CSV table of C-alpha atoms in Angstrom, one decimal:
chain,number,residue,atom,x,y,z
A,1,UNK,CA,59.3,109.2,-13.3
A,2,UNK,CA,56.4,110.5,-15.2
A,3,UNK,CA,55.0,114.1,-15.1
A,4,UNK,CA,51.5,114.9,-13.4
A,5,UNK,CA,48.6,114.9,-15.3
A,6,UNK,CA,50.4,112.2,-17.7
A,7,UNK,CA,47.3,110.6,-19.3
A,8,UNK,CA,49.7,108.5,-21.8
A,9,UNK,CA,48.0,106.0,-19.5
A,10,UNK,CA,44.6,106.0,-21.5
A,11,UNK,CA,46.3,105.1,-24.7
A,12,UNK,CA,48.5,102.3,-23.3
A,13,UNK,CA,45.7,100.8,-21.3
A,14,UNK,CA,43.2,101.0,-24.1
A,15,UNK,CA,42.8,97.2,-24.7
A,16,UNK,CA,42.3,96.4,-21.0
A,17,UNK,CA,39.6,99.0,-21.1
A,18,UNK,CA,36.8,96.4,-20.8
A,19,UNK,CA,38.5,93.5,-19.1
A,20,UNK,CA,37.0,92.9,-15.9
A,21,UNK,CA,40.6,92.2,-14.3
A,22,UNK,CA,42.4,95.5,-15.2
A,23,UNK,CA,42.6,98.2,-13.0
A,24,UNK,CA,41.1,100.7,-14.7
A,25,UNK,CA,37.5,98.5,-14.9
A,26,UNK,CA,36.9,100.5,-11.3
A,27,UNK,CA,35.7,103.4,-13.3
A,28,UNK,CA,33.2,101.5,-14.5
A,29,UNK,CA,32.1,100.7,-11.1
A,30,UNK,CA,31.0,103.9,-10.3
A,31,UNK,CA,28.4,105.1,-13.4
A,32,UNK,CA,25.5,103.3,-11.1
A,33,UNK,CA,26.3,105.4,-8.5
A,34,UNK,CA,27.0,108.3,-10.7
A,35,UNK,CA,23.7,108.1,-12.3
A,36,UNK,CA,21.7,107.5,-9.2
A,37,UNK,CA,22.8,111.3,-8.6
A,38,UNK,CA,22.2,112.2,-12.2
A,39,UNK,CA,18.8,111.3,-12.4
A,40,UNK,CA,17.4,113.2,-10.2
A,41,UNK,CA,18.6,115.9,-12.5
A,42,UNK,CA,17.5,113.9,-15.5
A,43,UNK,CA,14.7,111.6,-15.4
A,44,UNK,CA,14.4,110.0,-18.7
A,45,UNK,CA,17.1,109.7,-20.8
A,46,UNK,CA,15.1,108.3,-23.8
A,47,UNK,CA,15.3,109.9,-27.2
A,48,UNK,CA,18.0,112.5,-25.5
A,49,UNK,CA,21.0,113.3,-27.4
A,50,UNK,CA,24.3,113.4,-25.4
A,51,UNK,CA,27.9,113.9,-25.1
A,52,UNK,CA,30.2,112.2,-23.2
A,53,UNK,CA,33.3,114.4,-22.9
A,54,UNK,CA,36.2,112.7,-22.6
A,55,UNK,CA,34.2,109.1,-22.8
A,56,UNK,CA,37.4,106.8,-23.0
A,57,UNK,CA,36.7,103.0,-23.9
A,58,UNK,CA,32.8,104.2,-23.4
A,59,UNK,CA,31.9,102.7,-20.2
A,60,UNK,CA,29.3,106.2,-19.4
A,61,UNK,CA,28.6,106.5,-23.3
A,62,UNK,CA,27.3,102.4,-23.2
A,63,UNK,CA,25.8,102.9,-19.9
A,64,UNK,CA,23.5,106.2,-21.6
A,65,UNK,CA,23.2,104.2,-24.9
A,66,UNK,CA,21.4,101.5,-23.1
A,67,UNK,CA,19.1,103.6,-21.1
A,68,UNK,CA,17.4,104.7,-25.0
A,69,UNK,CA,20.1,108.2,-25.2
A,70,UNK,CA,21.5,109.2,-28.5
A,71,UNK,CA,25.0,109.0,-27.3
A,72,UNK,CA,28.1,110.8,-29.2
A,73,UNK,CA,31.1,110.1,-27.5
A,74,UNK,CA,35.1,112.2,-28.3
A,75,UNK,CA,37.8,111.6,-26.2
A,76,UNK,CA,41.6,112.8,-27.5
A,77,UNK,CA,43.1,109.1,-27.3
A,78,UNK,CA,42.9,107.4,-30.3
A,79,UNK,CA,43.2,104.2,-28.6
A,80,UNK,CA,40.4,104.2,-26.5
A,81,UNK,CA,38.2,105.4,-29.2
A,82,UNK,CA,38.8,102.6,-31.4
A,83,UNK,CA,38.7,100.3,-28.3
A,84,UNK,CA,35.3,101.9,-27.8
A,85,UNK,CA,34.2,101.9,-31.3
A,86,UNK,CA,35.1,98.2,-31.5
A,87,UNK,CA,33.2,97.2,-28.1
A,88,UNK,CA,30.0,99.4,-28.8
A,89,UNK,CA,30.0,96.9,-32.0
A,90,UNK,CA,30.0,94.0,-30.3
A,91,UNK,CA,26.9,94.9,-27.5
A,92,UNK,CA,25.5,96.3,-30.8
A,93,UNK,CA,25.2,100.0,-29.7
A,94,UNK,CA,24.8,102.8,-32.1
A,95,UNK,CA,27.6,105.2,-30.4
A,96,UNK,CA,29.0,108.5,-32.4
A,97,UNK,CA,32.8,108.2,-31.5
A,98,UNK,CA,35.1,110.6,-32.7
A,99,UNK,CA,38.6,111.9,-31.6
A,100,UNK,CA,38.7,115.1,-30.3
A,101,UNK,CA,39.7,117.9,-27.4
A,102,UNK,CA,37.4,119.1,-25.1
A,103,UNK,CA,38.7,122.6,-26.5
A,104,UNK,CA,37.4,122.1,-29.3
A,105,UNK,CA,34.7,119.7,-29.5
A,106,UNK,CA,33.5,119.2,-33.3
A,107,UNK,CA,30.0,120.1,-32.8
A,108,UNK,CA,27.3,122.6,-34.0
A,109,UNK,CA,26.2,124.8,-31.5
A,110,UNK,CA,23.2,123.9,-29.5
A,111,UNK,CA,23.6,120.0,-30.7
A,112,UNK,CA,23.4,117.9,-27.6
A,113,UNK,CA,20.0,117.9,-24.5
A,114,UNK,CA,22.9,116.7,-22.1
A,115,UNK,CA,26.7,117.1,-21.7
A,116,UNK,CA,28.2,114.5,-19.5
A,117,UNK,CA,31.8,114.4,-18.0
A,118,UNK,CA,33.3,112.6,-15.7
A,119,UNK,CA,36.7,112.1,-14.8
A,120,UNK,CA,38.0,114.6,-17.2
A,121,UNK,CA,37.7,118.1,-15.4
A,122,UNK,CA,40.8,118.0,-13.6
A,123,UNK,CA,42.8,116.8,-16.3
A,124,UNK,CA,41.8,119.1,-19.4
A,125,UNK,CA,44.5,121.7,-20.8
A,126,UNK,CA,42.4,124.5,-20.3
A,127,UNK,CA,39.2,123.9,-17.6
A,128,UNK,CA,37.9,127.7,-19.1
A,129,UNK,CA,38.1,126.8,-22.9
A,130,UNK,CA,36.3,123.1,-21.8
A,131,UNK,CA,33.0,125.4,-20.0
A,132,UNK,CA,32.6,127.8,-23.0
A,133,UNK,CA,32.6,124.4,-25.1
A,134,UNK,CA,30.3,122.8,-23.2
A,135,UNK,CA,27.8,125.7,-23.2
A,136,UNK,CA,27.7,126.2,-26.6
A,137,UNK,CA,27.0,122.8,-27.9
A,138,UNK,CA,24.5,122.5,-25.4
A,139,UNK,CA,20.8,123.2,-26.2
A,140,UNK,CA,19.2,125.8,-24.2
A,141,UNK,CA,18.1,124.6,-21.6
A,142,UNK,CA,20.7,121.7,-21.3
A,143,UNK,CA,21.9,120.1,-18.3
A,144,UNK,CA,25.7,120.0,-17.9
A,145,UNK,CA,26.6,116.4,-15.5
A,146,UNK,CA,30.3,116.5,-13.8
A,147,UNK,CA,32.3,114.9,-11.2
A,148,UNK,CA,35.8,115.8,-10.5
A,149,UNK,CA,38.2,116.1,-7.6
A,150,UNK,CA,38.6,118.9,-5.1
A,151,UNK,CA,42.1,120.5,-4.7
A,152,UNK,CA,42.4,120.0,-0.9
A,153,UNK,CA,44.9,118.1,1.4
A,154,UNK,CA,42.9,115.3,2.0
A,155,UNK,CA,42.3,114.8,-2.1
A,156,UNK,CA,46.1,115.0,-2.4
A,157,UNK,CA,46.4,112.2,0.5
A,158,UNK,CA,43.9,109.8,-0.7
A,159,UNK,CA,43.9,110.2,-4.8
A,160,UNK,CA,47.6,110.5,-4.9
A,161,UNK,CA,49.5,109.6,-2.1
A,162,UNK,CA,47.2,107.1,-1.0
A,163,UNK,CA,45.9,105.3,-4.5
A,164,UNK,CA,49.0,106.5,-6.4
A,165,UNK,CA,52.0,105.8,-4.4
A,166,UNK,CA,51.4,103.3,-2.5
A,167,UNK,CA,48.4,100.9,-2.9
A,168,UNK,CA,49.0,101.4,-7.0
A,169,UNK,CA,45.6,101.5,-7.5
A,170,UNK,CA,45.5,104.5,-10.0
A,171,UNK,CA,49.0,104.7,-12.5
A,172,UNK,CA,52.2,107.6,-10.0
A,173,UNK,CA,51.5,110.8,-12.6
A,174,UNK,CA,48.0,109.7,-14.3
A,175,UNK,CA,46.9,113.1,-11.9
A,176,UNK,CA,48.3,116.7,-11.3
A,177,UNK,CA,46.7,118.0,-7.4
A,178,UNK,CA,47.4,121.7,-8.9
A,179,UNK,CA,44.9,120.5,-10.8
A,180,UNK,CA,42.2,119.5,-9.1
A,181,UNK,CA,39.5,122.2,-8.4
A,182,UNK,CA,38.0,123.8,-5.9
A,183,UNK,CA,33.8,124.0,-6.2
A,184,UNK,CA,33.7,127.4,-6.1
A,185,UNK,CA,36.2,127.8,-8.5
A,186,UNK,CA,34.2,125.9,-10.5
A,187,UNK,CA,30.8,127.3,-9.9
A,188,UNK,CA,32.1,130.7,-10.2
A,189,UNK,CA,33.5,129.7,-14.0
A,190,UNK,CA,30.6,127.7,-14.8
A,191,UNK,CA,28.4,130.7,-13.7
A,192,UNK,CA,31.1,133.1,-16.1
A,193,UNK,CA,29.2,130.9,-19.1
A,194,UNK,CA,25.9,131.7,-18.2
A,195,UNK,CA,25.4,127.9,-16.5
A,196,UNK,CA,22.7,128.3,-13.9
A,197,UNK,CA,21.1,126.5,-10.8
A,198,UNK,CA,24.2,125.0,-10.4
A,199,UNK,CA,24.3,122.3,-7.2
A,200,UNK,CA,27.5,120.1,-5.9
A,201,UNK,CA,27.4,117.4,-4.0
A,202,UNK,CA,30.0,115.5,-2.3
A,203,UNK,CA,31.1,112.2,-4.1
A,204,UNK,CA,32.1,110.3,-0.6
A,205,UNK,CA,33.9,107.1,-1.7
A,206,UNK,CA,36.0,107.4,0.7
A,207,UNK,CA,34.3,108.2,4.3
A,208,UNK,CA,36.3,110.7,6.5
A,209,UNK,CA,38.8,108.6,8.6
A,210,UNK,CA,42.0,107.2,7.0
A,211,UNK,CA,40.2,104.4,8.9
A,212,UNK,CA,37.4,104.5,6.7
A,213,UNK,CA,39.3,104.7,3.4
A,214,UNK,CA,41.5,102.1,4.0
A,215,UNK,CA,38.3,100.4,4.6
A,216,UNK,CA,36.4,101.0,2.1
A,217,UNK,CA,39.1,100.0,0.0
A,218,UNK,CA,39.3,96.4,1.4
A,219,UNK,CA,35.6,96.7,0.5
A,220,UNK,CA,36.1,97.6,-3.0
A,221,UNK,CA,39.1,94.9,-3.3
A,222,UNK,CA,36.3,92.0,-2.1
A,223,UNK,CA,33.5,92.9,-3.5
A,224,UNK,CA,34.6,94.9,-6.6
A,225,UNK,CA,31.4,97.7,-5.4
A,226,UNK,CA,31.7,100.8,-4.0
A,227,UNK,CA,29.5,102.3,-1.0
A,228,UNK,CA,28.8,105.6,-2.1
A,229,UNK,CA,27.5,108.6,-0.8
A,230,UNK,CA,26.5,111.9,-2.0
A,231,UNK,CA,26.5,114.2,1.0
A,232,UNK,CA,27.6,117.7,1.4
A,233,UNK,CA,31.4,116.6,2.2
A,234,UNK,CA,33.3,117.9,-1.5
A,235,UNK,CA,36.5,117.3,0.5
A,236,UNK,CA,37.6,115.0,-1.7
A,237,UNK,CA,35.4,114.6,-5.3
A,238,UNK,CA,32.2,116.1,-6.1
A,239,UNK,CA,29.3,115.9,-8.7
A,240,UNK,CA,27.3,118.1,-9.5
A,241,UNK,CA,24.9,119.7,-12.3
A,242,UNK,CA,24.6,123.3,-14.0
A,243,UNK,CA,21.8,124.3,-16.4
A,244,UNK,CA,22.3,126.3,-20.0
A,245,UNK,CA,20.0,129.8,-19.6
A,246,UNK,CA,17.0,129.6,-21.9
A,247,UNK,CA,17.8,132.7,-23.8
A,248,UNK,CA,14.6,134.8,-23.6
């Protein structure tokens, strides 16, 4: 049985990253949604550069690349950076990919207009080390873009017992519910880095009735889609933004 938090699972599932019929292509279902929400945060991404923390294959880093961003991507499996490296070649996107920790992330300081991650809070070694990252390489004045999961009963029943154990939608072990966070533990840390006007939303995939998750996941097995809504329900996952302080 594998550990929590195992994310061997990126490696070994690097070349299905961009096939169509592989489980893990649902991630790439959600950047529309993802960006509808991020938008209103940042309304023209051309000429900006970015980072995609933990960018995997590069499904958010193509998405940015082909909205006119200067997109750098680092994720620590070496897989699915060469898997991204070799698909941003193909669509004939100029993408910075390099391997990397969100610990350390290989960057000046005050390098990027934007810091993106998604999927990747609740899974990094150290979420504290990832925020003081973050804030540094970002200009002041950046915007820092998340989603993660909440650390709550219902997140354990849906993202693991639910999608882990028994529909097998998501790899038993890929997450860790002591890891999962809270969004005030996170505003609280993110406000500890000097992030400001922080907001978090609820990501609602899911509804609020096991009745409505089991239906909106006959919806996603039809129709590949999801029907998302950002509300104020964090029961479950969350987005959100935080702002570097201009230094004055």
């Amino acid at each position: 049985m594998r550990q929590p938090n195992d994310l061997a699972f990126y490696d070994l599932s690097a070349d299905q990253w961009w096939s169509e019929t592989a489980k893990i292509y649902a991630l790439h279902h959600l950047n529309a949604p993802r960006f509808e929400y991020f938008d209103r945060h940042v309304v023209n991404w051309q000429g900006l550069t970015v980072l995609d923390v933990g960018c995997g294959g590069g499904f958010s880093s193509e998405f940015l690349a082909k909205r006119g961003a200067i997109v750098s991507g680092i994720d620590q499996s070496h897989n699915c950076i060469a898997k991204a490296q070799e698909h941003a070649a193909k669509s004939q996107l100029a993408i910075a990919y390099q391997h990397g920790y969100a610990e350390a992330l290989p960057y000046a300081d005050h390098a990027f207009d934007v810091v993106v991650c998604v999927d990747v809070l609740e899974h990094v070694a150290d979420l504290n080390q990832t925020s003081a990252e973050i804030h540094r390489v970002l200009k002041p004045g950046g915007t820092f873009c998340f989603d993660t999961i909440n650390r709550t009963f219902k997140s354990k029943l849906i993202m693991i017992w639910l999608l882990e154990n028994i529909l097998r939608e998501i790899p038993a072990g890929i997450h860790d519910w002591r890891k999962f966070i809270p969004p005030q533990e996170l505003t609280t840390l993110l406000r500890s880095h000097s992030f400001e006007e922080i907001e978090i939303k609820g990501f609602n995939i899911f509804g609020e009735t096991m009745l409505d998750n089991l239906a909106a996941y006959w919806q996603y097995r039809k129709t590949q889609g999801f029907q998302i809504s950002i509300n104020e329900d964090t029961s479950v996952m969350y987005i959100g933004k935080a702002k570097k302080a201009i230094a004055t």
